[in-house]
Each structure stands twice: as C-alpha cells, then as structure tokens.
CSV table of C-alpha atoms in Angstrom, one decimal:
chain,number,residue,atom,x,y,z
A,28,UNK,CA,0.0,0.0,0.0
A,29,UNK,CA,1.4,3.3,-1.2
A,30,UNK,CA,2.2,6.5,0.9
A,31,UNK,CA,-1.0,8.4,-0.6
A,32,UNK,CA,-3.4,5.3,-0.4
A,33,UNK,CA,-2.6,5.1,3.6
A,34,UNK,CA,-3.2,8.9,4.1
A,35,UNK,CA,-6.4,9.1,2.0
A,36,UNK,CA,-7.5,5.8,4.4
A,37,UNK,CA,-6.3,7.2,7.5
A,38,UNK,CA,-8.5,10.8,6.5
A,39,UNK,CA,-11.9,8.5,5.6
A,40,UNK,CA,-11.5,7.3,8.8
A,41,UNK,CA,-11.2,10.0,10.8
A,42,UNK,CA,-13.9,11.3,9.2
A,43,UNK,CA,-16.2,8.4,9.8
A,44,UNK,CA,-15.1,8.6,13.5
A,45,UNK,CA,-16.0,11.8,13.7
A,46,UNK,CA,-19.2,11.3,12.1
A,47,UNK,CA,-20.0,8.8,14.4
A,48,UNK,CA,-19.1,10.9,18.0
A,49,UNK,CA,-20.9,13.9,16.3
A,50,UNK,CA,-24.2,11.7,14.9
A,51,UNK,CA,-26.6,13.7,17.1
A,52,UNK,CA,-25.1,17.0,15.6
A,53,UNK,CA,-24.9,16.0,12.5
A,54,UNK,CA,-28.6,14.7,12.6
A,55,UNK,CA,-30.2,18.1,13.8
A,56,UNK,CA,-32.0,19.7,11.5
A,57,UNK,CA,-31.4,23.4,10.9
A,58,UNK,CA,-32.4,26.4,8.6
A,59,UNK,CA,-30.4,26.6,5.6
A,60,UNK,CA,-30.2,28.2,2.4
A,61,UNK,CA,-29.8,27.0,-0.8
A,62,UNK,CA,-29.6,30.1,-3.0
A,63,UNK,CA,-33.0,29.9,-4.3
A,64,UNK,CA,-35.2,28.3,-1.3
A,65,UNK,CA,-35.0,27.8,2.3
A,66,UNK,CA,-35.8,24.5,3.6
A,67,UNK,CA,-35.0,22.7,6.9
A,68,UNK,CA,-32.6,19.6,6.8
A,69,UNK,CA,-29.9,18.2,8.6
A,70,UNK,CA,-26.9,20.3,7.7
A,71,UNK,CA,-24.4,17.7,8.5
A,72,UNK,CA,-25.6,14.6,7.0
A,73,UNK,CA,-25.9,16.7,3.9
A,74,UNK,CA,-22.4,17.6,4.0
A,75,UNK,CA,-21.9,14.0,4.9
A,76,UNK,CA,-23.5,13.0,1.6
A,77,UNK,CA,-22.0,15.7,0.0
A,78,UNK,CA,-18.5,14.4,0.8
A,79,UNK,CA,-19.1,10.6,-0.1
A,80,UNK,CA,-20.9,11.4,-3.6
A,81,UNK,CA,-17.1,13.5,-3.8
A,82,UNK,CA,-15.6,10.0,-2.8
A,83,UNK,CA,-17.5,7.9,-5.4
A,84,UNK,CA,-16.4,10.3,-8.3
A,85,UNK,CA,-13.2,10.0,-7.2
A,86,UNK,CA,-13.1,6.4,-7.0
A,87,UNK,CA,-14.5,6.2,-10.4
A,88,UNK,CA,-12.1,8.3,-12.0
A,89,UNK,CA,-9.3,6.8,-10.4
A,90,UNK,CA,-10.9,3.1,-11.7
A,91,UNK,CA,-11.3,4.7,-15.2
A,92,UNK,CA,-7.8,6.5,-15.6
A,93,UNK,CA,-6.1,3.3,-14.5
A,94,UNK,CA,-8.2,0.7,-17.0
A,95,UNK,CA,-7.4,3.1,-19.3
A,96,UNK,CA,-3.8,3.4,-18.4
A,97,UNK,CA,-3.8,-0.8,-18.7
A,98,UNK,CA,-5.6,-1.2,-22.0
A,99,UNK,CA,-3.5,1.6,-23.3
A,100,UNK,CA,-0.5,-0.1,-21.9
A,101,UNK,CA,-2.2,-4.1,-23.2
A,102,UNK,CA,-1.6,-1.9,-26.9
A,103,UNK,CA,1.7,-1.0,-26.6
A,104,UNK,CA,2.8,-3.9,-25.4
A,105,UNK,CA,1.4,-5.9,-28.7
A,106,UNK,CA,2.8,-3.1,-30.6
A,107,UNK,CA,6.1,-3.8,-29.3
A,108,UNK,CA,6.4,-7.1,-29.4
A,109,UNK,CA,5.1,-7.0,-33.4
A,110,UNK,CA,7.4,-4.7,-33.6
A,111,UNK,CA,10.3,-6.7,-31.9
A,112,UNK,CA,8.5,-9.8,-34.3
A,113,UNK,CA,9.4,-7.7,-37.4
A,114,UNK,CA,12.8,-6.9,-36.7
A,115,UNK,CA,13.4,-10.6,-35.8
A,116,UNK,CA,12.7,-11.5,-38.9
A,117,UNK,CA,14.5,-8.1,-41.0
A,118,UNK,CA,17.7,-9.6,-38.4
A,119,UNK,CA,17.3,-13.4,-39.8
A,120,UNK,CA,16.9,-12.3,-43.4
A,121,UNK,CA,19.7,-9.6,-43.1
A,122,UNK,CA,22.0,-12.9,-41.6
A,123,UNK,CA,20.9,-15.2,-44.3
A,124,UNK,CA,21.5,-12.3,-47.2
A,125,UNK,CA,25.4,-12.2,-45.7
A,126,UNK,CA,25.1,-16.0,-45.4
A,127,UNK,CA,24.1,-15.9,-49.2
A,128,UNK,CA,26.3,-13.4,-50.0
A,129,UNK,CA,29.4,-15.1,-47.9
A,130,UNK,CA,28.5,-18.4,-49.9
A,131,UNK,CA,29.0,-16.7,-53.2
A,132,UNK,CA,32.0,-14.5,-52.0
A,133,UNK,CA,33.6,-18.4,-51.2
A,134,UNK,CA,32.7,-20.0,-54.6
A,135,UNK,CA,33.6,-17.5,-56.5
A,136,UNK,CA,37.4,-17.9,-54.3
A,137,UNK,CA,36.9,-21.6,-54.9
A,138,UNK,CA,36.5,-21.3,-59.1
A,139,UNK,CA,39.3,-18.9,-58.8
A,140,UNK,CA,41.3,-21.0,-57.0
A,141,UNK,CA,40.5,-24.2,-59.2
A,142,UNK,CA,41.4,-21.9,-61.9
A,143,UNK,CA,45.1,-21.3,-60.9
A,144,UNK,CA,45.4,-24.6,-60.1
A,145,UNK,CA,44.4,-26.0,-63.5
A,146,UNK,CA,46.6,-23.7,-65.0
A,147,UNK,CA,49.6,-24.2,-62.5
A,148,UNK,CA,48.9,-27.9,-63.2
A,149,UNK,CA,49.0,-27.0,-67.1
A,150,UNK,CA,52.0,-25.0,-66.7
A,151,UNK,CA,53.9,-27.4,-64.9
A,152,UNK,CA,52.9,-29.7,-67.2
A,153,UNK,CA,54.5,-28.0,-70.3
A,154,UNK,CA,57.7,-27.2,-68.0
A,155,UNK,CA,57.5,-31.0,-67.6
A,156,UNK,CA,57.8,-31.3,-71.2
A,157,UNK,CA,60.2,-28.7,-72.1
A,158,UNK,CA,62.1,-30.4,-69.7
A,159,UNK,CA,61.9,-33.7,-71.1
A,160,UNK,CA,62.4,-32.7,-74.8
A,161,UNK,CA,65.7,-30.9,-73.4
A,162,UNK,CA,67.1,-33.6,-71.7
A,163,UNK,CA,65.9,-36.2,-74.7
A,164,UNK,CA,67.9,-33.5,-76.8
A,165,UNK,CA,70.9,-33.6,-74.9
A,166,UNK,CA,71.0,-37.0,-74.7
A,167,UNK,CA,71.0,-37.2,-78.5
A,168,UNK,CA,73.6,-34.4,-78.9
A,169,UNK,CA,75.8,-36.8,-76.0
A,170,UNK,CA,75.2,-39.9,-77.7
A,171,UNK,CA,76.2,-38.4,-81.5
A,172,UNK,CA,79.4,-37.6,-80.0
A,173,UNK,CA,80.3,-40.2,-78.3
A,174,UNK,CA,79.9,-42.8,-80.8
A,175,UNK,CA,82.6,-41.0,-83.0
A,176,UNK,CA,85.3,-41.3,-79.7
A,177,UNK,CA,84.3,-44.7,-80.0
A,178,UNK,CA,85.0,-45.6,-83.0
C-alpha cells in the first residue's frame, strides 16, 4: 500500500469517527439556504452526503484513468512485441542475405582457385615437357658424339 493510499484511508477514517461521536449534531436539523429556497434539513448529513458522492467520483475516476492506463499499456505492449517480431525477422533475413552473400563471395574464391590450379597444373605440365624434350635433346647431342670417340 502506497504513501498516498494510507493517508487518503487514515482521513476517511477519521472522518467516519468523527461522524460517528458527532451523529446527534450532525442529525439536527437546521435552517439553511440553498440560494433559491430555504428549507429545513440536517446540515451535517448533507455535508456527509456531500462528501461521499465527492468519494465515489473520485473512485471512479481513479478506476477509469487506471483501465485506461492498462488497455493503453495491453496496446503497446502488442505493438512492441510485433514490432520486436518484425525486426526478428529483417535480423534473420539480413543474416541469411550475408550468409548468401558469404556463400558466393567463397565459390567465387573456390573457381578462382580451381582456376590457378588448373593452370599451375598445365604450366607445370609444359615445363614438364620442355624439360623432357631438353634432356631427350641432350642425350642425343651426347650420344652423337660419343659414338665417334668410339670408333
């Protein structure tokens, strides 16, 4: 129970205490004026009255502005958390567009790399050969002129 909530309890009280030692006051009936006519009433149970209808418009505000504070606060809420839905889902889609993205960034790395290595491979290849039609030269040119010392 809140600071407010206890005094506002603490003054009804009071007041109903006081109503209660004062009853045969507040029940006499005396001359009074209400602007327009004079009539003859009990002065204090019509402030009584008085102060109780205050109560029950009060109350009723106070119910109102708070169910309106919680459907108010019910709408937010949902907007929120469609809100917090939709960027969810704008999050997973931006992850798998890098996902995508990453993907093509690697095969198009991979081809590349398959690339060079085919022509490494074709290079090496034709060094390979170079190689072996040298040395197959050189071992001609050796024999040729070592079968004349032979002889």
């Amino acid at each position: 129970m809140g600071l407010r909530t206890g005094v506002l309890l603490i003054v009804m009280v009071l007041i109903a205490a006081l109503a209660a030692l004062n009853w045969g006051v507040l029940a006499a009936p005396v001359a009074m004026s209400l602007g327009f006519m004079r009539m003859t009433a009990p002065l204090g149970l019509v402030m009584l009255a008085l102060t109780g209808l205050l109560v029950v418009v009060s109350a009723t505000y106070v119910v109102y502005l708070q169910s309106s504070m919680l459907l108010e606060t019910r709408r937010q809420s949902k907007e929120i958390q469609a809100q917090r839905t939709l960027a969810d889902k704008a999050e997973a889609s931006r992850f798998t567009e890098l996902r995508n993205f990453l993907e093509a960034q690697e095969n198009t790395h991979t081809e590349r790399n398959a690339e060079r290595h085919a022509s490494l491979l074709a290079r090496v290849e034709q060094v390979e050969a170079s190689i072996k039609l040298r040395s197959e030269l050189l071992e001609r040119a050796i024999s040729s002129r070592a079968e004349p010392l032979k002889a």
